[in-house]
mmCIF file of C-alpha atoms in Angstrom:
data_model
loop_
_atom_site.group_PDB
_atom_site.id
_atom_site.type_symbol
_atom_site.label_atom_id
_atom_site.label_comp_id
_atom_site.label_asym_id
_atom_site.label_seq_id
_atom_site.Cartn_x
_atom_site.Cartn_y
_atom_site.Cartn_z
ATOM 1 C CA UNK A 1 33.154 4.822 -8.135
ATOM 2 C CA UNK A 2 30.801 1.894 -8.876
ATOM 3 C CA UNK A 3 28.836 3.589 -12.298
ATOM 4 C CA UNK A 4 24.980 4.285 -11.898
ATOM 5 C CA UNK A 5 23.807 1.424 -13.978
ATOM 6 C CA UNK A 6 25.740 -1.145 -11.837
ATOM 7 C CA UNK A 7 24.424 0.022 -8.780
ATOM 8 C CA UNK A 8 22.326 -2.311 -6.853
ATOM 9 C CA UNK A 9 18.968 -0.705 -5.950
ATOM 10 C CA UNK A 10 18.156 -1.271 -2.492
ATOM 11 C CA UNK A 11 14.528 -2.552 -2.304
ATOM 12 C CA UNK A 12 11.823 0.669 -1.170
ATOM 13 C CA UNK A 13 9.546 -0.076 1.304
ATOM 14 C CA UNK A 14 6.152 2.093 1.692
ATOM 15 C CA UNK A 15 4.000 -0.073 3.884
ATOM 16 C CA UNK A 16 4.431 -2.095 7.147
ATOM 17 C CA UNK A 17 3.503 -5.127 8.108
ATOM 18 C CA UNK A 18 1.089 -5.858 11.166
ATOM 19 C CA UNK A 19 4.919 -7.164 12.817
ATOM 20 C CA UNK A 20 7.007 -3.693 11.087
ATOM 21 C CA UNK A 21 8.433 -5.449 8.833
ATOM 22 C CA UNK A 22 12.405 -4.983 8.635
ATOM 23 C CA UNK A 23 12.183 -3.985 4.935
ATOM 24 C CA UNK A 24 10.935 -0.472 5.920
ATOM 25 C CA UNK A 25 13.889 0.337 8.837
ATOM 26 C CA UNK A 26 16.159 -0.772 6.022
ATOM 27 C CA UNK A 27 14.303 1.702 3.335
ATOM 28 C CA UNK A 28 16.318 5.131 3.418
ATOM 29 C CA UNK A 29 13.849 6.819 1.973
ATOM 30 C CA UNK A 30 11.009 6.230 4.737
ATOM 31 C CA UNK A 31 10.364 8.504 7.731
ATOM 32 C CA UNK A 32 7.273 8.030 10.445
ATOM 33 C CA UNK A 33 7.501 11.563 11.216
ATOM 34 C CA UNK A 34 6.206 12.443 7.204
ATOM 35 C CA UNK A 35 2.865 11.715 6.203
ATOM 36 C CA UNK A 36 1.942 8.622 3.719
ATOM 37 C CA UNK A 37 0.163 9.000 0.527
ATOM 38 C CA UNK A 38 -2.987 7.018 -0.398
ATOM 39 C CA UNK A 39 -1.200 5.490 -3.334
ATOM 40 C CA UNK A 40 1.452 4.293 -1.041
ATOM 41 C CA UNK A 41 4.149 6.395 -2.075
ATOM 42 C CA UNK A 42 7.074 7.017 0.531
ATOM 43 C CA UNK A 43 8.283 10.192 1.710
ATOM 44 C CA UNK A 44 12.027 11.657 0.971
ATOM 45 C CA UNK A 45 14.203 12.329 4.119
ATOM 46 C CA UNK A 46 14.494 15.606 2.590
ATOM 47 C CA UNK A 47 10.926 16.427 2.370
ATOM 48 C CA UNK A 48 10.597 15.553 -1.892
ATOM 49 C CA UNK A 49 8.712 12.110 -2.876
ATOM 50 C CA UNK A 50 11.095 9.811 -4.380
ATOM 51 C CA UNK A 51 8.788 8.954 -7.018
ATOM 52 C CA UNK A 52 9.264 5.071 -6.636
ATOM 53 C CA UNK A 53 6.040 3.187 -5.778
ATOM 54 C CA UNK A 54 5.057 -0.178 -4.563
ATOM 55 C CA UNK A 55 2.418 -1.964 -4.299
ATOM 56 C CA UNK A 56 0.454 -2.209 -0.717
ATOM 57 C CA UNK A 57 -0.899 -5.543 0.387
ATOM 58 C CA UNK A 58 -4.114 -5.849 2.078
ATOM 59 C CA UNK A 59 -3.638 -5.825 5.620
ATOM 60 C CA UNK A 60 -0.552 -3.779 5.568
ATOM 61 C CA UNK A 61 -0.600 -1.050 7.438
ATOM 62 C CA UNK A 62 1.464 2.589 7.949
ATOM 63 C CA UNK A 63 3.716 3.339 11.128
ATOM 64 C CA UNK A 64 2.097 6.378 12.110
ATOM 65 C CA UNK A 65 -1.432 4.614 12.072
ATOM 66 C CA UNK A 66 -0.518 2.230 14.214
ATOM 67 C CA UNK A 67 0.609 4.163 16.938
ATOM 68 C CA UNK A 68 -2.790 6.677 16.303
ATOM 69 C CA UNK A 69 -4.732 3.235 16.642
ATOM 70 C CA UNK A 70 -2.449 2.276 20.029
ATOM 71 C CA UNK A 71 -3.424 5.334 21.514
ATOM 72 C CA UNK A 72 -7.125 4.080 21.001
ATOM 73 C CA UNK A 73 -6.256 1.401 23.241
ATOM 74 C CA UNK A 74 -5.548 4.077 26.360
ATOM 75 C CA UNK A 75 -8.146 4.210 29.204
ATOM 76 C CA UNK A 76 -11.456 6.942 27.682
ATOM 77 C CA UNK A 77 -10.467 9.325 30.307
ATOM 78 C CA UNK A 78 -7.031 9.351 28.948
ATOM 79 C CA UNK A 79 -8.515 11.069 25.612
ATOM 80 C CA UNK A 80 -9.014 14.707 26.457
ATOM 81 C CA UNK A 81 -4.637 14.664 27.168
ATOM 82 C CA UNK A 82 -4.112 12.471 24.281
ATOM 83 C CA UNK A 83 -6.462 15.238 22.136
ATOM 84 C CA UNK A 84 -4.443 18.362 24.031
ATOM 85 C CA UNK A 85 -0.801 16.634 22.776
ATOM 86 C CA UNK A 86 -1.869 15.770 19.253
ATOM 87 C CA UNK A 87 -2.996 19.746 19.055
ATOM 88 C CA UNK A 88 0.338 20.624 19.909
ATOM 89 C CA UNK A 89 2.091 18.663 17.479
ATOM 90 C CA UNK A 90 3.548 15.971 19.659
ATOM 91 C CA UNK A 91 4.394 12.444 17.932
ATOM 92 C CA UNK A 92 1.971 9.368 18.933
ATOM 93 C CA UNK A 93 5.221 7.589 20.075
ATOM 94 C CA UNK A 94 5.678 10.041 22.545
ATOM 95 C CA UNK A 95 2.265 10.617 23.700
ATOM 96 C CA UNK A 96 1.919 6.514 24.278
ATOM 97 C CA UNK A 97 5.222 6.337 26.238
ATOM 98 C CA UNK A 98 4.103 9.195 27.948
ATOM 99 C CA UNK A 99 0.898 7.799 29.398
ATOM 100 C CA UNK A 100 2.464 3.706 29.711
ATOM 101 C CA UNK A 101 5.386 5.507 32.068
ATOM 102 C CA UNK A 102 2.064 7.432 34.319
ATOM 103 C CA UNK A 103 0.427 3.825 34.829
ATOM 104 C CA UNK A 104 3.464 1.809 35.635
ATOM 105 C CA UNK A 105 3.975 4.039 38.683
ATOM 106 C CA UNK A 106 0.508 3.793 39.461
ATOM 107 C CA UNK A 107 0.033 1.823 43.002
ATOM 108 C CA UNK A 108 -1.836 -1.440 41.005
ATOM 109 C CA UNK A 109 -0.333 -1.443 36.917
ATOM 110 C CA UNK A 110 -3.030 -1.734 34.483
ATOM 111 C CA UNK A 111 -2.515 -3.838 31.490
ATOM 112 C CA UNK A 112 -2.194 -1.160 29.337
ATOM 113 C CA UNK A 113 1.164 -0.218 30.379
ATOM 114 C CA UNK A 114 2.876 -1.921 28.023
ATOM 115 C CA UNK A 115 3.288 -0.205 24.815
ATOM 116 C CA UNK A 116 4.732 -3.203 23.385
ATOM 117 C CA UNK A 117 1.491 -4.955 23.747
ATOM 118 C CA UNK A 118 -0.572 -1.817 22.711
ATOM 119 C CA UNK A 119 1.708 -1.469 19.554
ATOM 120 C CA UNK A 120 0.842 -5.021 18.985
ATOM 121 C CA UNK A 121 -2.941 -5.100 19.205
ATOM 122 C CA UNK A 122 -3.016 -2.274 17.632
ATOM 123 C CA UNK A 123 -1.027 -3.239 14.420
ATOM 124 C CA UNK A 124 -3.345 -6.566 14.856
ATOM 125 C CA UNK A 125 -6.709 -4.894 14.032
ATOM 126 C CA UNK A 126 -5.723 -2.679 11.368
ATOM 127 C CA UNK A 127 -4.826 -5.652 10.064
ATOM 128 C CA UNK A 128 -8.206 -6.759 10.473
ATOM 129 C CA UNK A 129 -9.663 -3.700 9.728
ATOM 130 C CA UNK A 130 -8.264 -4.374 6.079
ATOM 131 C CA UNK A 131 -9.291 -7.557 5.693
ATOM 132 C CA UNK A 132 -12.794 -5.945 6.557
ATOM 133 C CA UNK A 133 -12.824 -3.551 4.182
ATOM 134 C CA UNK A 134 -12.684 -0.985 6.999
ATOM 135 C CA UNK A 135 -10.794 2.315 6.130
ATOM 136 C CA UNK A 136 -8.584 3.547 9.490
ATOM 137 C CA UNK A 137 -9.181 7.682 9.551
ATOM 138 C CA UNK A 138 -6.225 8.851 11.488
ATOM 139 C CA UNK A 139 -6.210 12.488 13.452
ATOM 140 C CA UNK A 140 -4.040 13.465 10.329
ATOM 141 C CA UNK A 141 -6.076 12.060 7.721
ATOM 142 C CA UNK A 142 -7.454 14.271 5.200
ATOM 143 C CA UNK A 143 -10.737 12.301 6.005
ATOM 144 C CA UNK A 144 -10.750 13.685 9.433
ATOM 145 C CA UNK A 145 -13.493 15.414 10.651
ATOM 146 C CA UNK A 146 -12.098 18.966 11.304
ATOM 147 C CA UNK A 147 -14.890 19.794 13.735
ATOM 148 C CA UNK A 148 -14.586 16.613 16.004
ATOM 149 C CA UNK A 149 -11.144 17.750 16.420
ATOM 150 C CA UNK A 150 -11.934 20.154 18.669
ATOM 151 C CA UNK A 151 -14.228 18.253 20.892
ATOM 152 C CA UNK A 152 -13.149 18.040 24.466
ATOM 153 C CA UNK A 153 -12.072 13.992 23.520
ATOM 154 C CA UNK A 154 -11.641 13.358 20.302
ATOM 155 C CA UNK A 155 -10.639 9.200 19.137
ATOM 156 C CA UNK A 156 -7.362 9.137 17.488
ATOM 157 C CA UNK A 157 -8.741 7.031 15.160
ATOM 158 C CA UNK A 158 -11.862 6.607 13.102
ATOM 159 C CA UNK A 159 -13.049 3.411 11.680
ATOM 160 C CA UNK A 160 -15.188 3.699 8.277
ATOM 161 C CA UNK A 161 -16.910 0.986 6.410
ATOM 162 C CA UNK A 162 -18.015 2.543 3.653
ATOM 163 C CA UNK A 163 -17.583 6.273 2.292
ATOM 164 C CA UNK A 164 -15.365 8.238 4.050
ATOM 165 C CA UNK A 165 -16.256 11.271 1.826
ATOM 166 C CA UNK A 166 -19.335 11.265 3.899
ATOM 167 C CA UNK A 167 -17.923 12.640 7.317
ATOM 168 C CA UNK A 168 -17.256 15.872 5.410
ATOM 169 C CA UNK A 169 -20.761 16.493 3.634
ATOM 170 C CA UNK A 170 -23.821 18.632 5.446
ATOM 171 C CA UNK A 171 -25.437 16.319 8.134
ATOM 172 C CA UNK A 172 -27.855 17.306 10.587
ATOM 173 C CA UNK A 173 -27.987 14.199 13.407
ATOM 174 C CA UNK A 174 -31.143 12.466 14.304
ATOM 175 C CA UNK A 175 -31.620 10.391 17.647
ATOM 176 C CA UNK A 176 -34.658 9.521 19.839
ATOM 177 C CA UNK A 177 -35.885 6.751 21.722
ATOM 178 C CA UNK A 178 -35.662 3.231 21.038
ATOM 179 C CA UNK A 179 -39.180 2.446 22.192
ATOM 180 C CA UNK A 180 -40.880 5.151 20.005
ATOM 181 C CA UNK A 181 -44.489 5.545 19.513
ATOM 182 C CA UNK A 182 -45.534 4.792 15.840
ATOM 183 C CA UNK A 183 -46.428 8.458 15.560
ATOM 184 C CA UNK A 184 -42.520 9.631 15.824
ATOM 185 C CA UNK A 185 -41.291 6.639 13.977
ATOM 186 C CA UNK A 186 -43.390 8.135 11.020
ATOM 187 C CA UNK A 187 -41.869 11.616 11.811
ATOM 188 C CA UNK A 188 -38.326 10.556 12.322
ATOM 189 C CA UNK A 189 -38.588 8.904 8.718
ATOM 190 C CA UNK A 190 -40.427 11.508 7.211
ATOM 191 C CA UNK A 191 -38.205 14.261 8.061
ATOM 192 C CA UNK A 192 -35.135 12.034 6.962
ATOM 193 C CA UNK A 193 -36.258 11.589 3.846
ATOM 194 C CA UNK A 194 -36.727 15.368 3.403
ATOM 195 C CA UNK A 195 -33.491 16.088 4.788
ATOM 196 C CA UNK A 196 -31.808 13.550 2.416
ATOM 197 C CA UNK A 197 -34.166 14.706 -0.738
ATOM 198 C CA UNK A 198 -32.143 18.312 0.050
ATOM 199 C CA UNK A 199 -28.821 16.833 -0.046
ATOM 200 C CA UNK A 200 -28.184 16.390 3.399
ATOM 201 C CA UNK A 201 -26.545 13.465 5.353
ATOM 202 C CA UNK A 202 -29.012 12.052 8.172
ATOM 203 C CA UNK A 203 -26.327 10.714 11.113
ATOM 204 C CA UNK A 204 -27.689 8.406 13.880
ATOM 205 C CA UNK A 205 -27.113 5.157 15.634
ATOM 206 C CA UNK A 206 -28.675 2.116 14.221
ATOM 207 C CA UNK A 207 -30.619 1.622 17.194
ATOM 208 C CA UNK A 208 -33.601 0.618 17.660
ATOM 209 C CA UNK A 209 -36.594 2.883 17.079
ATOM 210 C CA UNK A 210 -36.225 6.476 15.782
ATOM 211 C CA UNK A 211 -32.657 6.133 14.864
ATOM 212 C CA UNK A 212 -33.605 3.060 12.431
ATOM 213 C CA UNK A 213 -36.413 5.132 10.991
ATOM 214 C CA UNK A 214 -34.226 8.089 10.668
ATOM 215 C CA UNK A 215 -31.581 5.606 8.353
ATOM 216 C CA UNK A 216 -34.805 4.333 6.521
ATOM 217 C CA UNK A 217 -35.870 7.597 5.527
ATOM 218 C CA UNK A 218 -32.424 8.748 4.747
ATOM 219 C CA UNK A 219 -31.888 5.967 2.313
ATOM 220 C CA UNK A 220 -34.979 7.445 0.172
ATOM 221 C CA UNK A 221 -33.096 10.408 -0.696
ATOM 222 C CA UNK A 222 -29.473 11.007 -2.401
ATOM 223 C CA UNK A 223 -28.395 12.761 0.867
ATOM 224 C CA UNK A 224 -26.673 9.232 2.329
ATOM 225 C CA UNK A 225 -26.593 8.544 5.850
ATOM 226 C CA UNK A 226 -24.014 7.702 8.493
ATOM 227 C CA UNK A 227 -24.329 5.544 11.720
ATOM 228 C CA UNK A 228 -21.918 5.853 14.430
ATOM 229 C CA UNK A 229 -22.380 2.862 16.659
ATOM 230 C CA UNK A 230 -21.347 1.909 20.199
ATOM 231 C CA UNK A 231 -19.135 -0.833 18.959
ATOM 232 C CA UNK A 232 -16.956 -1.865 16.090
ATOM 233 C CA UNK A 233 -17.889 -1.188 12.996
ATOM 234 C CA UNK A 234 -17.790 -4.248 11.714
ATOM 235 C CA UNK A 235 -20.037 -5.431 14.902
ATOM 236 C CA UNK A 236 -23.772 -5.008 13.877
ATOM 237 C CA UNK A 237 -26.367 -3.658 17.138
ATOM 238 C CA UNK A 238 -29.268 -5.017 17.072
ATOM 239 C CA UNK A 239 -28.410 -7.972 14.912
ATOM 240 C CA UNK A 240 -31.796 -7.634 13.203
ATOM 241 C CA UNK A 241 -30.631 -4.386 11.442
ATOM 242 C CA UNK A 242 -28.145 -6.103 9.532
ATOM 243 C CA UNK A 243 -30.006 -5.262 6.181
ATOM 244 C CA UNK A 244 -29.996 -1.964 7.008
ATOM 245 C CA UNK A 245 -26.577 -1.543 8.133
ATOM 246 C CA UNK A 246 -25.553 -3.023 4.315
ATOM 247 C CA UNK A 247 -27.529 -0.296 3.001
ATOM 248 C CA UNK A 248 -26.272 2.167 5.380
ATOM 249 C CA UNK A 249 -23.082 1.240 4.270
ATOM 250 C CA UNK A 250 -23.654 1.351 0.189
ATOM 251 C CA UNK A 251 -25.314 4.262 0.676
ATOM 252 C CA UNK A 252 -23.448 6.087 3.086
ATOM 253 C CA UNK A 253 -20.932 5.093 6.362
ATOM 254 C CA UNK A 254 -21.087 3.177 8.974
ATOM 255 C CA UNK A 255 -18.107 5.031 11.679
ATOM 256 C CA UNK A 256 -17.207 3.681 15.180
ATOM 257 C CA UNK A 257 -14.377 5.020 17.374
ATOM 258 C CA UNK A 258 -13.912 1.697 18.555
ATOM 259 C CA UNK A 259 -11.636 -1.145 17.296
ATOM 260 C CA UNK A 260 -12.958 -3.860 15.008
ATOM 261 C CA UNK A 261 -14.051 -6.779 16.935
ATOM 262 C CA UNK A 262 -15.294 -4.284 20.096
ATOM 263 C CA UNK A 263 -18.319 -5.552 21.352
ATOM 264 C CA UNK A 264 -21.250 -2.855 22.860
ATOM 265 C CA UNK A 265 -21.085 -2.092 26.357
ATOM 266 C CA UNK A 266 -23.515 0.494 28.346
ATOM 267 C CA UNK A 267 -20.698 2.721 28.665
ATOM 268 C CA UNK A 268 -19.941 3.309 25.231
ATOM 269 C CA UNK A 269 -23.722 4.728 24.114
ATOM 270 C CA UNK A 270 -23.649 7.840 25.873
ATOM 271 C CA UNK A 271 -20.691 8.870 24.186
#
C-alpha cells in the first residue's frame, strides 16, 4: 500500500468550461445531480463537501446551469411542460432529451432538435454572460424567485445584471403607456419615489414613458428598482435610456429571461 504522503493527488475540478472541460469527468468528487456552491466548492459523491476548493475563472460555468440555460433555448410554448417536470424533480438532461426526441418526429424538424447544439449555445452565453458581469439565476438558485415558480411558464433561467438580492425584497410593479400624458408621467414618478422612500422595490420595463418615470422616481428613494426587459439584459431598449439603465443597475437589477445578445421582438413584451 502506496503511504498517504506519496500519494499523487488527482487534480479537483469545481467548474466547467463553456466546452466541459475533461478535468471535471475525471474529478471523483463532482456530481451534476448535487448542487454547486457560490464559492465553487464541489460536492462529495456521498453527499459531504470535500473541503478542497479552486479557484473559478470568469466565464466558467456549472453543468447543471448549462443545461437550465439549454432549456431556455426550447420553443416559449414548450415552458409550461418544462415548468411541470422541473416541479417534479426531473433532471434538465432529461427534460431536454425529452422535448429534442418530440421535435425530431415532428413532420418538418426544427433546429432545436439537437441538444448537442442547444448544450452548445447554451454553454456559449453563459460564457458571455460572465464576461458581462451578468449573474445566471437557475430554477434551483437560492436567488430564485419562489413566487415566479409557480407561474403557469416560468424561464429556467434568470439573467441579472446587477443585485440579485433584489428579486427577493417587497416590490409593487409599475407599467403604463409609453406615450403618456405629462400629467401621469408626474404621477408615475411621484408615486415611485414614495414607494421607494418606504423601502419598496419599484419593478417595470425601461420603456418608454411611465415605466421610465416609474425607474426615475424609484432611484430617489433607497427602495431600488428592477427592470425586466423584452430582451437581453445586456441589450439596452430604447437606446436613449442607457443612463438610466446604469443607474437601474447600481441601484437595483436589470433581469431578462432571455439570453445575452437577444434582441427585442413584439412577441417578447407581452410576456
Amino acid at each position: 500500500r502506496v503511504p498517504r504522503r506519496t500519494q499523487q493527488k488527482r487534480p479537483v475540478c469545481t467548474h466547467m468550461t463553456p466546452t466541459l472541460c475533461a478535468r471535471f469527468r475525471e474529478c471523483p468528487h463532482a456530481s451534476t445531480s448535487q448542487p454547486y456552491t457560490e464559492h465553487g466548492r464541489a460536492p462529495h459523491r456521498r453527499g459531504r463537501s470535500c473541503g478542497r476548493r479552486t479557484p473559478v475563472p470568469p466565464g466558467c460555468v456549472m453543468p447543471v446551469a448549462v443545461e437550465l440555460a439549454t432549456l431556455s433555448l426550447l420553443p416559449l410554448t414548450r415552458w409550461p411542460r418544462v415548468a411541470c417536470d422541473l416541479r417534479r424533480g426531473v433532471s434538465p438532461r432529461h427534460i431536454l432529451t425529452e422535448h429534442c426526441a418530440e421535435g425530431a418526429g415532428l413532420p418538418r424538424r426544427p433546429a432545436w432538435t439537437d441538444p448537442g447544439q442547444l448544450l452548445t449555445r447554451a454553454a456559449r452565453a453563459l460564457a458571455e454572460a460572465g464576461a458581462l458581469n451578468l449573474d445566471a439565476v437557475g430554477w434551483g438558485d437560492p436567488h430564485y424567485p419562489a413566487l415566479l415558480r409557480e407561474i403557469a411558464d416560468p424561464p429556467p433561467v434568470l439573467w441579472v445584471s446587477g443585485e440579485p438580492r433584489r428579486l427577493h425584497e417587497p416590490s409593487v410593479a409599475l407599467v403604463g403607456s409609453r406615450a403618456a400624458t405629462s400629467y401621469a408621467l408626474t404621477v408615475a414618478e411621484r408615486l415611485a419615489a414614495d414607494l421607494s422612500a418606504a423601502g419598496v422595490a419599484v419593478v417595470s420595463g425601461l420603456a418608454r414613458g411611465v415605466d421610465a418615470a416609474a425607474h426615475r422616481g424609484a432611484l430617489s428613494g433607497s427602495g431600488g428598482t428592477v427592470a425586466v426587459l423584452g430582451c437581453g439584459a445586456d441589450v439596452i431598449y430604447p437606446a436613449e435610456h442607457r443612463d438610466l439603465a446604469a443607474a437601474v443597475q447600481a441601484n437595483g437589477a436589470i433581469v431578462s429571461e432571455f439570453l445575452p445578445g437577444t434582441w427585442p421582438r413584439p412577441e417578447f413584451f407581452p410576456r
